[in-house]
CSV table of C-alpha atoms in Angstrom, one decimal:
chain,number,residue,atom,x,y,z
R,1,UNK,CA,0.0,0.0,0.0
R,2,UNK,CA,3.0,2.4,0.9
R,3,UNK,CA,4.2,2.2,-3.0
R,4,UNK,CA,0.6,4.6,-3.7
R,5,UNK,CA,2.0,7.1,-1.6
R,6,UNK,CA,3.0,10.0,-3.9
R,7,UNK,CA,7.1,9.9,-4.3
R,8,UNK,CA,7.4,6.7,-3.5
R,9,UNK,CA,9.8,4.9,-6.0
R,10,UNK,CA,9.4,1.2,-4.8
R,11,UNK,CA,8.8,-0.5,-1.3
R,12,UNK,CA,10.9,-3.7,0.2
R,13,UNK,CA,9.7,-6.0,2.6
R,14,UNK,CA,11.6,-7.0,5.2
R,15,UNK,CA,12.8,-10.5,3.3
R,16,UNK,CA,13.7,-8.8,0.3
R,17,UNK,CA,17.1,-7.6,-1.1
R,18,UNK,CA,17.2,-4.1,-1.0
R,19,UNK,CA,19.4,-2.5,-3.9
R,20,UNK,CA,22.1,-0.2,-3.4
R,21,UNK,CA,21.7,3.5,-2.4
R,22,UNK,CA,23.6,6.5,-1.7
R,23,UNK,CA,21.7,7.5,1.3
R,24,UNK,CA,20.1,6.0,4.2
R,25,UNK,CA,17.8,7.7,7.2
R,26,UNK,CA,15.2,6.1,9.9
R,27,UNK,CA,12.1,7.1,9.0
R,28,UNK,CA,11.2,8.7,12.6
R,29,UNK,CA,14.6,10.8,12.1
R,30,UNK,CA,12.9,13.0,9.2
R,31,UNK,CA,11.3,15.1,11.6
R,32,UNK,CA,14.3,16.1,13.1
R,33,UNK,CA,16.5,16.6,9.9
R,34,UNK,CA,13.9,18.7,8.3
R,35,UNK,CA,13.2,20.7,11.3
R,36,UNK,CA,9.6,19.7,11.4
R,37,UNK,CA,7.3,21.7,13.6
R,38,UNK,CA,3.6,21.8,13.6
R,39,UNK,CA,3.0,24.5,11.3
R,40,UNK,CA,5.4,23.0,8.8
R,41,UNK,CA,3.9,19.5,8.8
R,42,UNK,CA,2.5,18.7,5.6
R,43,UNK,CA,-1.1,17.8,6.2
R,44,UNK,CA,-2.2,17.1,2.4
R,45,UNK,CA,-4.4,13.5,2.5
R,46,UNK,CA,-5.2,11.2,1.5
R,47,UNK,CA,-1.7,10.4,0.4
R,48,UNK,CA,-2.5,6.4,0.7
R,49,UNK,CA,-5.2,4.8,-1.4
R,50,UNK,CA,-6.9,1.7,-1.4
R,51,UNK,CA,-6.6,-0.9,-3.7
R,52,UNK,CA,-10.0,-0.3,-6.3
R,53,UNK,CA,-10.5,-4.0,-6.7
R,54,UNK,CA,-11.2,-5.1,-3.2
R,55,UNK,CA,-12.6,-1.5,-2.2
R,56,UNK,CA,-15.5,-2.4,-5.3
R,57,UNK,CA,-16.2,-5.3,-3.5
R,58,UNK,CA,-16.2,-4.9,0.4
R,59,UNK,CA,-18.8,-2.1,-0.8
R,60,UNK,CA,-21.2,-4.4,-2.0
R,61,UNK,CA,-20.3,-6.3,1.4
R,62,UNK,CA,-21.5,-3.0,3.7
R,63,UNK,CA,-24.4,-2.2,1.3
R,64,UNK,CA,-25.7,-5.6,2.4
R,65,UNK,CA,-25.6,-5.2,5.7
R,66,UNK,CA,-28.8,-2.5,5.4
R,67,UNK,CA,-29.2,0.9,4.9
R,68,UNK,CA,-27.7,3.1,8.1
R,69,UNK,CA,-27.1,6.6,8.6
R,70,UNK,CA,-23.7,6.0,9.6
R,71,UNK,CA,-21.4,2.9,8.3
R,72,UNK,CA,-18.8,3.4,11.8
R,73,UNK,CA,-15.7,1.4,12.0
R,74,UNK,CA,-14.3,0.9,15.5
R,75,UNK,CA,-10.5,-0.8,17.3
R,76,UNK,CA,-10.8,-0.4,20.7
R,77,UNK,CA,-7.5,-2.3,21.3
R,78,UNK,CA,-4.0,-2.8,20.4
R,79,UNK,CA,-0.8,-5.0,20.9
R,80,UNK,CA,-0.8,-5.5,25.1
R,81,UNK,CA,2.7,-7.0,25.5
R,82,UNK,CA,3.9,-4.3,27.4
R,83,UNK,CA,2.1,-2.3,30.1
R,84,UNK,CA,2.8,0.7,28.3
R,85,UNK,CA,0.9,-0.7,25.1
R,86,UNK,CA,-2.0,-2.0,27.4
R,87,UNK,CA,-3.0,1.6,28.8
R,88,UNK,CA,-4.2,2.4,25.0
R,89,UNK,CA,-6.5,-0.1,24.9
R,90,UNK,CA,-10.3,0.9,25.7
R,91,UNK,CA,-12.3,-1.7,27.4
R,92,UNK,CA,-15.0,-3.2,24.9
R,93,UNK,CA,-17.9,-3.3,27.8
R,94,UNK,CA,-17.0,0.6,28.0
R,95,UNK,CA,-18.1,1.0,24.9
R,96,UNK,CA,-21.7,-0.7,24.9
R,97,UNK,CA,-23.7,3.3,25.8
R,98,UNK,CA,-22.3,3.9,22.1
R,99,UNK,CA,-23.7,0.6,20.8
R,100,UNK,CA,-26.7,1.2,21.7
R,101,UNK,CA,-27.5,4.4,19.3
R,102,UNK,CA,-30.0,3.9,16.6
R,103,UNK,CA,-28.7,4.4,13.2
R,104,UNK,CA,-25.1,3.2,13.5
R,105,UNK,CA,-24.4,0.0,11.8
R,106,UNK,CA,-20.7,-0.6,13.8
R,107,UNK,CA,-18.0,-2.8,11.7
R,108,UNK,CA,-15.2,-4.7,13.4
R,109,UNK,CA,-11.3,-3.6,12.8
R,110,UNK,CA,-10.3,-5.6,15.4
R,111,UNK,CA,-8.0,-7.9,13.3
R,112,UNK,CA,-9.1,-10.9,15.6
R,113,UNK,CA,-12.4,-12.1,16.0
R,114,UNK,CA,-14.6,-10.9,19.1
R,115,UNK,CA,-15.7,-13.2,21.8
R,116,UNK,CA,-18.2,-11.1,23.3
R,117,UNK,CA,-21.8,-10.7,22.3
R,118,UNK,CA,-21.9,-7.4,20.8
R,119,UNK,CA,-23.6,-5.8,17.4
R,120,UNK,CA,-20.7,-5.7,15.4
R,121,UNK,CA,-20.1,-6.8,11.8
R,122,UNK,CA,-17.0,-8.8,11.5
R,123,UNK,CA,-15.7,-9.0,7.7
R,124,UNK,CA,-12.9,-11.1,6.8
R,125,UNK,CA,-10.9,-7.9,4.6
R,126,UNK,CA,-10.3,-6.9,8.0
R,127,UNK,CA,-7.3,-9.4,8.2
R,128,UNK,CA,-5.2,-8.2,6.3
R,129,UNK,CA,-3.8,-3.9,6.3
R,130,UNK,CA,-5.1,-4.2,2.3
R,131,UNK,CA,-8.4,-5.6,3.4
R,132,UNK,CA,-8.4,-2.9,6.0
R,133,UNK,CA,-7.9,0.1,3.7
R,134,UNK,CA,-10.4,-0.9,1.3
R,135,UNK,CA,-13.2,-1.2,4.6
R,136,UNK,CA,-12.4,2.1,5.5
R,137,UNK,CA,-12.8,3.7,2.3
R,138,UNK,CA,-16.2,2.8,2.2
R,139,UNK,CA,-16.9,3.8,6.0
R,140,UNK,CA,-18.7,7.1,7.5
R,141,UNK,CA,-16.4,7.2,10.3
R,142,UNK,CA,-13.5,5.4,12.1
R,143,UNK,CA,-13.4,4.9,15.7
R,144,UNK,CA,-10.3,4.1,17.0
R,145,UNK,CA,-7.2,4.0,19.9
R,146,UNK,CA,-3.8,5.1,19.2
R,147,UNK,CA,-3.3,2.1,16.7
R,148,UNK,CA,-2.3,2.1,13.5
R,149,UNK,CA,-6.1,1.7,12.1
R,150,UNK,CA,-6.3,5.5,13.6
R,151,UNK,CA,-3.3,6.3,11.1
R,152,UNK,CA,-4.3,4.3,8.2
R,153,UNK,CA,-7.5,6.1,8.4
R,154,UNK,CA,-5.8,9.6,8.6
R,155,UNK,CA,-4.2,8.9,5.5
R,156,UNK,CA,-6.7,7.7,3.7
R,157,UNK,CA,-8.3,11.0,4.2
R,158,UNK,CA,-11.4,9.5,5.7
R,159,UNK,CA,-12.8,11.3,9.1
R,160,UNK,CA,-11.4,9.3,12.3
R,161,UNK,CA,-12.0,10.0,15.5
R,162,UNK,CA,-9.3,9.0,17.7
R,163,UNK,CA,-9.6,8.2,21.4
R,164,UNK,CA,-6.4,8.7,23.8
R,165,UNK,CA,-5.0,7.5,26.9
R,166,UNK,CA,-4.2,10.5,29.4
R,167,UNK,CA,-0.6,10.5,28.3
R,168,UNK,CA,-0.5,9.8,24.9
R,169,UNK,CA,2.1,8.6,22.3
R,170,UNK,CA,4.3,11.9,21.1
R,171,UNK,CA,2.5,12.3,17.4
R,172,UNK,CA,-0.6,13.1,19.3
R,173,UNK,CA,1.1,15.6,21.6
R,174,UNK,CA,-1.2,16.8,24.9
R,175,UNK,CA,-3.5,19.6,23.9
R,176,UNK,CA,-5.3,20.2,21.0
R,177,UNK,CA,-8.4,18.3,19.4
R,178,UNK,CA,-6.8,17.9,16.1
R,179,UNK,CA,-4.0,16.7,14.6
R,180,UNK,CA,-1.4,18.4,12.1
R,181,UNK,CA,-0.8,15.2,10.6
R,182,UNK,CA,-4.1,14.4,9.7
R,183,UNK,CA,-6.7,17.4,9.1
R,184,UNK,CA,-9.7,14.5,9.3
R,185,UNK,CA,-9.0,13.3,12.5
R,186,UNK,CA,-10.6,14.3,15.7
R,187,UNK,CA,-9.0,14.0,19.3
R,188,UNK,CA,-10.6,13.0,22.2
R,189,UNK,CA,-8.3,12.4,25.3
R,190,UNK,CA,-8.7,11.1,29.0
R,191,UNK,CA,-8.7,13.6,31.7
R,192,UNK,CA,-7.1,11.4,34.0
R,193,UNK,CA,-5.9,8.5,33.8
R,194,UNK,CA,-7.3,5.5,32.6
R,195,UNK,CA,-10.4,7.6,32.7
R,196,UNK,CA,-12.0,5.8,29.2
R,197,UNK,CA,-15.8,6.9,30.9
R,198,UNK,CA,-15.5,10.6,30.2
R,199,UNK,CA,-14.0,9.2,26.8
R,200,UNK,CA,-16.7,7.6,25.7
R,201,UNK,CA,-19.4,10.2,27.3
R,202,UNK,CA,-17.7,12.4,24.9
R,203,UNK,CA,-17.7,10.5,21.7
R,204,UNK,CA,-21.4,9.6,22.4
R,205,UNK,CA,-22.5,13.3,22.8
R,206,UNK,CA,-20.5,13.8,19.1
R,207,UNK,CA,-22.1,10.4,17.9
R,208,UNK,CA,-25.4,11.9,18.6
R,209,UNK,CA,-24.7,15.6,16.8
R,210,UNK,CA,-23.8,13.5,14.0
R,211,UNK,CA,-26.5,11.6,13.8
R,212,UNK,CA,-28.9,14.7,14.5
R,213,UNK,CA,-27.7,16.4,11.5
R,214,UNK,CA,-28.0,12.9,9.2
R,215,UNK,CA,-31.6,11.9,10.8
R,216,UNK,CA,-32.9,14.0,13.3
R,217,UNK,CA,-33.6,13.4,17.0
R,218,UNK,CA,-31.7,10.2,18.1
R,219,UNK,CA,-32.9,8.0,20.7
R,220,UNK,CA,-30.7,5.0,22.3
R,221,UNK,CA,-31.5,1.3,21.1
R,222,UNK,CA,-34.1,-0.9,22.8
R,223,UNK,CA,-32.4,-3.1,25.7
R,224,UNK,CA,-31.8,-6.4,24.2
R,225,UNK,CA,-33.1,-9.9,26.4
């Protein structure tokens, strides 16, 4: 997917031969070289596309899941091998007051499959970062943790919503809503932490402006038995 990115020659894998070059630099050392600061960030998207093949394809997959006002794609967690890693990750059953909104169908990028009982779609394109790309293309919205489906999403150009531990990874940096690299996203941070409650409480409040402006009045789901 990296080789769409505009001025992108070719891209190796990491068991491939890569040719000779005159030049070499870490990729998280351009910042530094080029004297990045946040006015100077480029923040033209999207700069990745999806493939058109499978994006033609997963659409006919979400338009037969029903007509909704919003199509919302949602990770709530990441890699937890580290407790550093762990304090991104959102509890699901934190998220069920968002669930329960009329006129959100919500889609699964979890890349694993969910053992609890909860109304998410789960399609297999989510597997794979292609797969992935092509999902979100067709989606209203992504709803996601400091993962990478909150940076694929960014630059894609497609409107993400990102949800933050108290002290977040450095991209994200600690005060603003928004986000140089990615004009489309939208930040929404704990105010203390491992305070996901207020998170949510916040997302749901936005949920429901959005859907007021698509629908009209919203009202929460039935209780299931």
């Amino acid at each position: 997917m990296l080789a769409s990115a505009p001025g992108v020659a070719a891209v190796y894998g990491f068991d491939e031969a890569v040719p000779a070059y005159d030049a070499h630099v870490p990729l998280l050392s351009l910042a530094g070289i080029l004297d990045v600061t946040p006015a100077t960030i480029p923040a033209s998207t999207p700069y990745l596309t999806a493939d058109p093949g499978r994006a033609s394809g997963i659409g006919d997959c979400i338009r037969g899941h029903g007509d909704h006002a919003l199509n919302v794609g949602i990770c709530w967690a990441g890699a937890t091998d580290t407790p550093e890693k762990a304090r991104r990750s959102c509890p699901l059953s934190t998220l069920s007051t968002l669930f329960a909104l009329l006129g959100i169908r919500w889609f699964s990028l979890q890349s694993t499959d969910i053992v609890e009982r909860m109304p998410l779609v789960e399609l297999d394109a989510r597997r794979d970062f292609d797969g992935t790309a092509a999902l979100v293309s067709h989606l209203d919205l992504v709803l996601s943790i400091d993962t990478s489906i909150a940076h694929l999403a960014g630059a894609l150009g497609k409107p993400v919503w990102v949800m933050l531990r108290f002290a977040p990874d450095w991209r994200w940096m600690l005060a603003p809503s928004s986000s140089p690299w990615y004009p489309t996203a939208r930040l929404f941070r704990q105010p203390a932490p491992g305070d996901w409650s207020s998170v949510v409480q916040s997302v749901g409040t936005a949920l429901t402006e959005r859907l007021r402006a698509r629908v009209g009045p919203v009202s929460p789901a039935a209780p299931t038995r």
